[in-house]
Amino acid sequence: MKALVLSGGAGTRLRPITHTSAKQLVPVANKPVLFYGLESLAAAGVTEIGMIVGDTAAEIQEAVGDGSKFGLDVTYIPQERPLGLAHAVLIARDFLGDDDFVMYLGDNFIVGGISGLVDEFRETRPDAQILLTHVPNPRAFGVAELDAEGQVVGLEEKPQEPKSDLALVGVYLFTPAIHDAVRAVEPSWRGELEITHAIQHLIDRRADVRSTVIEGYWKDTGNVVDMLEVNRAVLESLEPRIDGEVDEASEIVGRVVVEAGARVTNSRIVGPAVIGAGTVVGDSYVGPFTSIAEDCRITESELEFSIVLRDSSIDGVGRIESSLIGRHVEVTPATGTPSAHRLVLGDHSKVQIRS
């Protein structure tokens, strides 16, 4: 069994972060979200990976390499433009051959992995198997309609009037039957070849299309709110570890990781939180559900429920919360500001904050 991992796309909902970085490489608990998916595939015994890449191909390839550090063998498949999930299957035909495969969206996050799902598919081999979950806003997703017996009878992509609240999770399992289906569909109103249309093609021809409703945690990390929520969920299971330096004037409370080379002085860190390698936290407060990447500098500031990417500095500001701060960002004081700030800052930004 092979896997097709989608790592293209512009990441428009995460701009300005994604103006200069691939959305799949934005870190969750200081690890790129894409890596969680690759680890899930390796754990499920799926080791031959076709990676769909677009404009950020060089960055993805630098981060993932040949896949050996994950126990994987990765082949890169360029996609000139993001023309839909079914288009990704089309251009991966040579790589996939006549093997069954998992299609995994690289910016999706599923707690607990997919090993059970893959094992079930290997045993039963329906033509297609989809994952579903209940969502409060089904208009933003592909939506499935089930009959009284739980059989999939219809799929719609981002419908204005959804027939259910069951959204398709970004993991699909297919036999080679999907190849005829993706060749049969026409572009949607969005100009894309939709995988929902291809699966509907299978349903219309009475193929065996099954669904699994997952009750565990799933997120599409395509926007800032969801990134922060996934970061919170991962940090909930953090194992505390102090490999860096923490002076006697500092207080560490709860599940906190201080990576090797990091230094905490005269500060209070309340977990779950992670302080990256080479980062300095001085005269500051870092609150729960905060991830600070490597080589950052946090001085005389308060930070909570936020993600800070590498090589950024926050110096002398009041309280920052619910924020995603890019790489090489400088946040410094100005005068006369509220006591809490919400920020989404792109890489190399310079911001003055009144405090």
Coordinates of C-alpha atoms in Angstrom, one line a residue:
M1 CA 0.0 0.0 0.0
K2 CA 1.3 3.5 -0.9
A3 CA 0.4 7.0 0.2
L4 CA -0.2 10.2 -1.6
V5 CA 0.5 13.2 0.6
L6 CA -0.7 16.6 -0.6
S7 CA 1.8 19.4 0.3
G8 CA 1.0 22.0 -2.4
G9 CA -1.5 24.7 -2.1
A10 CA -1.0 28.4 -1.4
G11 CA -2.2 28.5 2.2
T12 CA -4.2 31.7 1.7
R13 CA -6.0 31.4 5.0
L14 CA -2.7 31.5 6.9
R15 CA -1.4 34.6 5.2
P16 CA 0.8 36.5 5.9
I17 CA 2.7 33.5 7.4
T18 CA 2.4 31.5 4.2
H19 CA 3.7 34.3 2.0
T20 CA 7.2 33.1 2.9
S21 CA 6.6 29.6 4.3
A22 CA 4.7 26.4 3.3
K23 CA 1.5 26.0 5.3
Q24 CA 2.4 22.3 6.0
L25 CA 5.6 23.4 7.7
V26 CA 4.0 25.8 10.2
P27 CA 4.9 24.2 13.6
V28 CA 2.6 22.7 16.1
A29 CA 4.3 22.2 19.5
N30 CA 7.6 23.2 17.6
K31 CA 7.2 20.4 15.0
P32 CA 5.8 21.0 11.5
V33 CA 2.2 19.8 11.1
L34 CA 3.2 17.8 8.0
F35 CA 5.6 15.7 10.2
Y36 CA 2.7 14.4 12.3
G37 CA 1.0 13.0 9.2
L38 CA 4.2 11.4 7.9
E39 CA 4.8 9.8 11.3
S40 CA 1.2 8.5 11.3
L41 CA 1.7 6.9 7.9
A42 CA 5.0 5.3 9.0
A43 CA 3.2 3.9 12.2
A44 CA 0.5 2.4 9.9
G45 CA 3.2 0.6 7.9
V46 CA 2.7 2.7 4.8
T47 CA 6.3 3.6 3.7
E48 CA 6.2 4.4 0.0
I49 CA 5.1 8.1 -0.2
G50 CA 4.3 10.2 -3.2
M51 CA 4.5 13.9 -2.1
I52 CA 2.5 16.4 -4.2
V53 CA 4.4 19.7 -4.2
G54 CA 3.8 23.1 -5.7
D55 CA 5.4 26.5 -5.3
T56 CA 6.9 25.6 -2.0
A57 CA 8.5 22.4 -3.3
A58 CA 12.1 23.4 -2.4
E59 CA 11.1 24.2 1.2
I60 CA 9.2 20.9 1.6
Q61 CA 12.0 18.9 0.1
E62 CA 14.6 20.5 2.4
A63 CA 12.4 19.7 5.4
V64 CA 11.5 16.1 4.5
G65 CA 14.4 15.0 2.4
D66 CA 14.2 11.5 1.1
G67 CA 11.9 10.5 4.0
S68 CA 14.5 8.2 5.7
K69 CA 14.3 10.1 9.0
F70 CA 10.7 9.1 9.2
G71 CA 11.3 5.5 8.0
L72 CA 9.8 6.4 4.6
D73 CA 10.8 6.5 1.0
V74 CA 9.5 9.8 -0.5
T75 CA 9.0 10.5 -4.2
Y76 CA 8.2 14.1 -5.1
I77 CA 5.5 14.8 -7.7
P78 CA 5.3 18.4 -8.9
Q79 CA 1.9 20.0 -9.5
E80 CA 2.1 23.2 -11.5
R81 CA -1.1 24.6 -10.0
P82 CA -3.4 23.4 -7.2
L83 CA -6.2 22.1 -9.5
G84 CA -8.0 19.9 -7.0
L85 CA -7.5 16.7 -5.1
A86 CA -8.7 14.5 -8.0
H87 CA -6.1 16.2 -10.2
A88 CA -3.4 15.2 -7.7
V89 CA -4.5 11.6 -8.1
L90 CA -4.4 12.0 -11.9
I91 CA -0.8 13.3 -12.0
A92 CA 0.4 10.6 -9.5
R93 CA -0.9 7.7 -11.7
D94 CA 2.6 6.5 -12.6
F95 CA 3.7 6.5 -9.0
L96 CA 0.6 4.8 -7.7
G97 CA 0.4 2.1 -10.4
D98 CA -2.2 -0.5 -9.5
D99 CA -1.6 -0.3 -5.7
D100 CA -4.1 0.6 -3.1
F101 CA -3.2 3.9 -1.4
V102 CA -4.0 6.4 1.3
M103 CA -4.4 10.0 0.3
Y104 CA -3.5 12.3 3.2
L105 CA -3.8 16.1 3.2
G106 CA -0.5 17.4 4.6
D107 CA -2.1 20.2 6.7
N108 CA -4.6 17.9 8.5
F109 CA -4.1 16.7 12.0
I110 CA -5.6 13.6 13.5
V111 CA -4.9 12.6 17.2
G112 CA -4.3 8.9 17.5
G113 CA -3.1 8.3 13.9
I114 CA -4.6 6.2 11.2
S115 CA -3.2 2.7 11.9
G116 CA -6.6 1.2 12.8
L117 CA -8.2 2.7 9.7
V118 CA -5.5 1.3 7.4
D119 CA -5.7 -2.1 9.0
E120 CA -9.5 -2.2 8.4
F121 CA -9.1 -1.2 4.8
R122 CA -6.5 -3.8 4.1
E123 CA -8.8 -6.5 5.5
T124 CA -12.0 -5.4 3.8
R125 CA -10.8 -3.6 0.6
P126 CA -13.8 -1.5 -0.4
D127 CA -13.4 0.6 -3.5
A128 CA -13.1 3.7 -1.4
Q129 CA -13.2 4.5 2.3
I130 CA -13.7 8.0 3.7
L131 CA -13.4 9.5 7.1
L132 CA -16.1 11.8 8.4
T133 CA -16.6 13.9 11.5
H134 CA -19.4 16.1 12.9
V135 CA -18.6 19.8 12.4
P136 CA -20.5 23.0 13.3
N137 CA -19.9 24.7 9.9
P138 CA -20.3 22.1 7.2
R139 CA -20.5 24.7 4.4
A140 CA -16.7 25.0 4.7
F141 CA -16.1 21.3 3.9
G142 CA -16.9 18.5 1.6
V143 CA -20.1 17.0 3.2
A144 CA -21.4 13.4 3.1
E145 CA -25.0 12.3 3.1
L146 CA -25.7 8.9 4.7
D147 CA -28.9 6.7 4.5
A148 CA -30.6 5.1 7.4
E149 CA -28.1 2.2 7.3
G150 CA -25.2 4.5 7.4
Q151 CA -24.3 4.0 3.7
V152 CA -22.8 6.9 1.8
V153 CA -25.4 8.0 -0.8
G154 CA -24.1 11.4 -1.7
L155 CA -21.2 13.9 -1.4
E156 CA -21.1 17.6 -2.0
E157 CA -18.2 20.1 -2.0
K158 CA -18.7 23.1 0.2
P159 CA -22.6 23.1 -0.2
Q160 CA -24.6 26.2 0.5
E161 CA -27.3 24.0 2.1
P162 CA -25.6 21.0 3.6
K163 CA -27.6 17.8 3.9
S164 CA -25.7 16.8 7.0
D165 CA -23.1 18.0 9.4
L166 CA -20.7 15.2 8.5
A167 CA -17.5 16.7 6.9
L168 CA -14.9 14.7 5.1
V169 CA -11.7 14.5 7.0
G170 CA -8.5 14.9 4.9
V171 CA -7.7 11.2 4.8
Y172 CA -9.0 8.9 2.0
L173 CA -8.3 5.2 1.2
F174 CA -8.6 4.0 -2.4
T175 CA -8.2 0.9 -4.6
P176 CA -7.2 1.5 -8.2
A177 CA -10.9 1.9 -9.0
I178 CA -10.5 5.6 -8.2
H179 CA -8.3 6.1 -11.3
D180 CA -11.2 5.7 -13.8
A181 CA -13.3 8.0 -11.6
V182 CA -10.9 10.9 -11.5
R183 CA -10.6 10.7 -15.3
A184 CA -14.4 10.8 -15.6
V185 CA -15.1 14.0 -13.7
E186 CA -15.2 17.6 -15.0
P187 CA -13.8 20.7 -13.3
S188 CA -16.2 22.2 -10.7
W189 CA -17.3 25.8 -10.5
R190 CA -14.0 26.4 -8.6
G191 CA -12.1 25.2 -11.7
E192 CA -10.8 22.2 -9.8
L193 CA -11.2 18.5 -10.2
E194 CA -12.9 17.6 -6.9
I195 CA -12.3 14.3 -5.2
T196 CA -15.9 14.4 -3.9
H197 CA -17.1 14.3 -7.5
A198 CA -14.8 11.3 -8.2
I199 CA -16.1 9.4 -5.2
Q200 CA -19.7 10.3 -6.2
H201 CA -18.9 8.8 -9.6
L202 CA -18.0 5.6 -7.8
I203 CA -21.3 5.8 -5.7
D204 CA -23.4 6.3 -8.8
R205 CA -21.9 3.2 -10.3
R206 CA -22.7 1.2 -7.2
A207 CA -19.1 0.8 -6.2
D208 CA -18.3 -0.1 -2.6
V209 CA -17.8 3.2 -0.8
R210 CA -17.7 3.1 3.0
S211 CA -17.3 5.7 5.7
T212 CA -16.0 5.8 9.2
V213 CA -17.2 8.5 11.5
I214 CA -14.3 9.5 13.8
E215 CA -15.0 10.7 17.3
G216 CA -11.4 11.7 18.1
Y217 CA -9.7 14.9 17.5
W218 CA -9.3 16.2 14.0
K219 CA -8.4 19.6 12.6
D220 CA -7.7 21.2 9.2
T221 CA -4.9 23.5 10.2
G222 CA -5.7 26.0 7.4
N223 CA -6.3 29.0 9.5
V224 CA -4.8 30.7 12.6
V225 CA -7.6 29.8 15.0
D226 CA -7.3 26.1 14.1
M227 CA -3.5 26.2 14.3
L228 CA -3.7 27.5 17.8
E229 CA -6.3 24.9 18.7
V230 CA -4.1 22.1 17.4
N231 CA -1.1 23.5 19.3
R232 CA -3.2 23.4 22.4
A233 CA -4.3 19.8 21.8
V234 CA -0.8 18.6 21.2
L235 CA 0.6 20.4 24.3
E236 CA -2.1 18.7 26.4
S237 CA -0.1 15.5 26.2
L238 CA 3.4 17.1 26.6
E239 CA 5.9 15.2 28.7
P240 CA 7.8 17.7 30.9
R241 CA 11.5 17.9 30.3
I242 CA 14.1 20.5 31.4
D243 CA 17.2 20.1 29.2
G244 CA 18.1 23.8 29.1
E245 CA 19.1 26.2 31.9
V246 CA 16.5 27.5 34.5
D247 CA 17.9 29.8 37.2
E248 CA 16.8 29.9 40.8
A249 CA 14.8 33.1 40.4
S250 CA 12.5 31.3 37.8
E251 CA 9.4 29.1 38.4
I252 CA 8.4 26.2 36.2
V253 CA 4.8 25.1 36.8
G254 CA 3.2 22.0 35.2
R255 CA 4.1 20.3 31.9
V256 CA 6.9 22.4 30.4
V257 CA 9.7 21.5 28.0
V258 CA 12.8 23.6 28.0
E259 CA 15.0 22.4 25.1
A260 CA 18.8 22.0 25.3
G261 CA 20.5 25.4 24.9
A262 CA 17.5 27.4 26.0
R263 CA 17.8 29.7 29.0
V264 CA 15.1 30.9 31.4
T265 CA 16.0 33.7 33.9
N266 CA 13.8 35.4 36.4
S267 CA 10.7 34.2 34.7
R268 CA 7.5 32.1 35.3
I269 CA 6.6 29.4 32.8
V270 CA 3.2 27.8 33.3
G271 CA 2.6 24.7 31.2
P272 CA 1.8 23.1 29.0
A273 CA 4.4 25.0 27.1
V274 CA 7.6 24.4 25.1
I275 CA 10.7 26.6 24.9
G276 CA 12.8 25.8 21.9
A277 CA 16.5 25.2 21.7
G278 CA 18.6 28.4 21.9
T279 CA 15.7 30.5 23.1
V280 CA 16.2 33.0 25.9
V281 CA 13.3 33.9 28.2
G282 CA 14.1 36.7 30.7
D283 CA 12.0 38.7 33.2
S284 CA 8.8 37.3 31.5
Y285 CA 5.7 35.2 31.9
V286 CA 4.9 32.4 29.4
G287 CA 1.5 30.9 30.0
P288 CA -0.3 27.7 29.0
F289 CA -0.6 26.4 25.5
T290 CA 2.4 28.4 24.2
S291 CA 5.0 27.1 21.8
I292 CA 8.2 29.2 21.3
A293 CA 10.5 27.9 18.6
E294 CA 14.3 27.9 18.5
D295 CA 16.5 30.9 18.9
C296 CA 13.9 33.3 20.0
R297 CA 14.2 36.1 22.7
I298 CA 11.4 36.9 25.1
T299 CA 12.2 39.7 27.5
E300 CA 10.0 41.7 29.9
S301 CA 6.8 40.4 28.3
E302 CA 3.8 38.1 28.8
L303 CA 2.8 35.5 26.3
E304 CA 0.0 33.0 26.4
F305 CA -1.9 30.6 24.0
S306 CA 0.3 31.5 21.1
I307 CA 2.9 30.2 18.6
V308 CA 6.1 32.0 18.0
L309 CA 8.3 30.8 15.1
R310 CA 12.1 30.7 15.1
D311 CA 14.5 33.7 15.4
S312 CA 11.8 36.1 16.6
S313 CA 12.1 38.6 19.5
I314 CA 9.4 40.0 21.8
D315 CA 10.9 42.7 24.0
G316 CA 9.2 44.9 26.6
V317 CA 5.6 44.5 25.6
G318 CA 2.6 43.9 27.8
R319 CA 0.5 40.8 27.3
I320 CA 0.2 38.9 24.0
E321 CA -2.3 36.1 23.6
S322 CA -4.0 34.0 20.9
S323 CA -1.3 35.0 18.4
L324 CA 0.7 33.4 15.6
I325 CA 4.0 35.2 15.1
G326 CA 6.3 34.4 12.2
R327 CA 10.0 34.0 11.8
H328 CA 12.5 36.8 12.3
V329 CA 9.8 39.0 13.8
E330 CA 10.6 41.9 16.2
V331 CA 7.9 43.1 18.6
T332 CA 8.9 46.1 20.7
P333 CA 7.1 48.7 22.8
A334 CA 5.4 51.9 21.7
T335 CA 3.0 54.0 24.0
G336 CA -0.6 53.7 25.0
T337 CA -2.0 50.3 24.0
P338 CA -4.5 47.8 25.4
S339 CA -3.2 45.3 27.9
A340 CA -3.8 42.3 25.5
H341 CA -3.0 42.0 21.8
R342 CA -3.9 39.6 19.0
L343 CA -1.3 39.3 16.3
V344 CA -0.7 37.5 13.1
L345 CA 2.7 38.6 11.9
G346 CA 4.5 37.4 8.7
D347 CA 8.2 36.6 8.6
H348 CA 10.7 39.5 8.9
S349 CA 8.0 41.8 10.3
K350 CA 8.8 44.7 12.7
V351 CA 6.0 45.8 15.0
Q352 CA 5.9 48.5 17.7
I353 CA 3.4 48.0 20.5
R354 CA 2.5 50.6 23.1
S355 CA 2.6 49.3 26.6

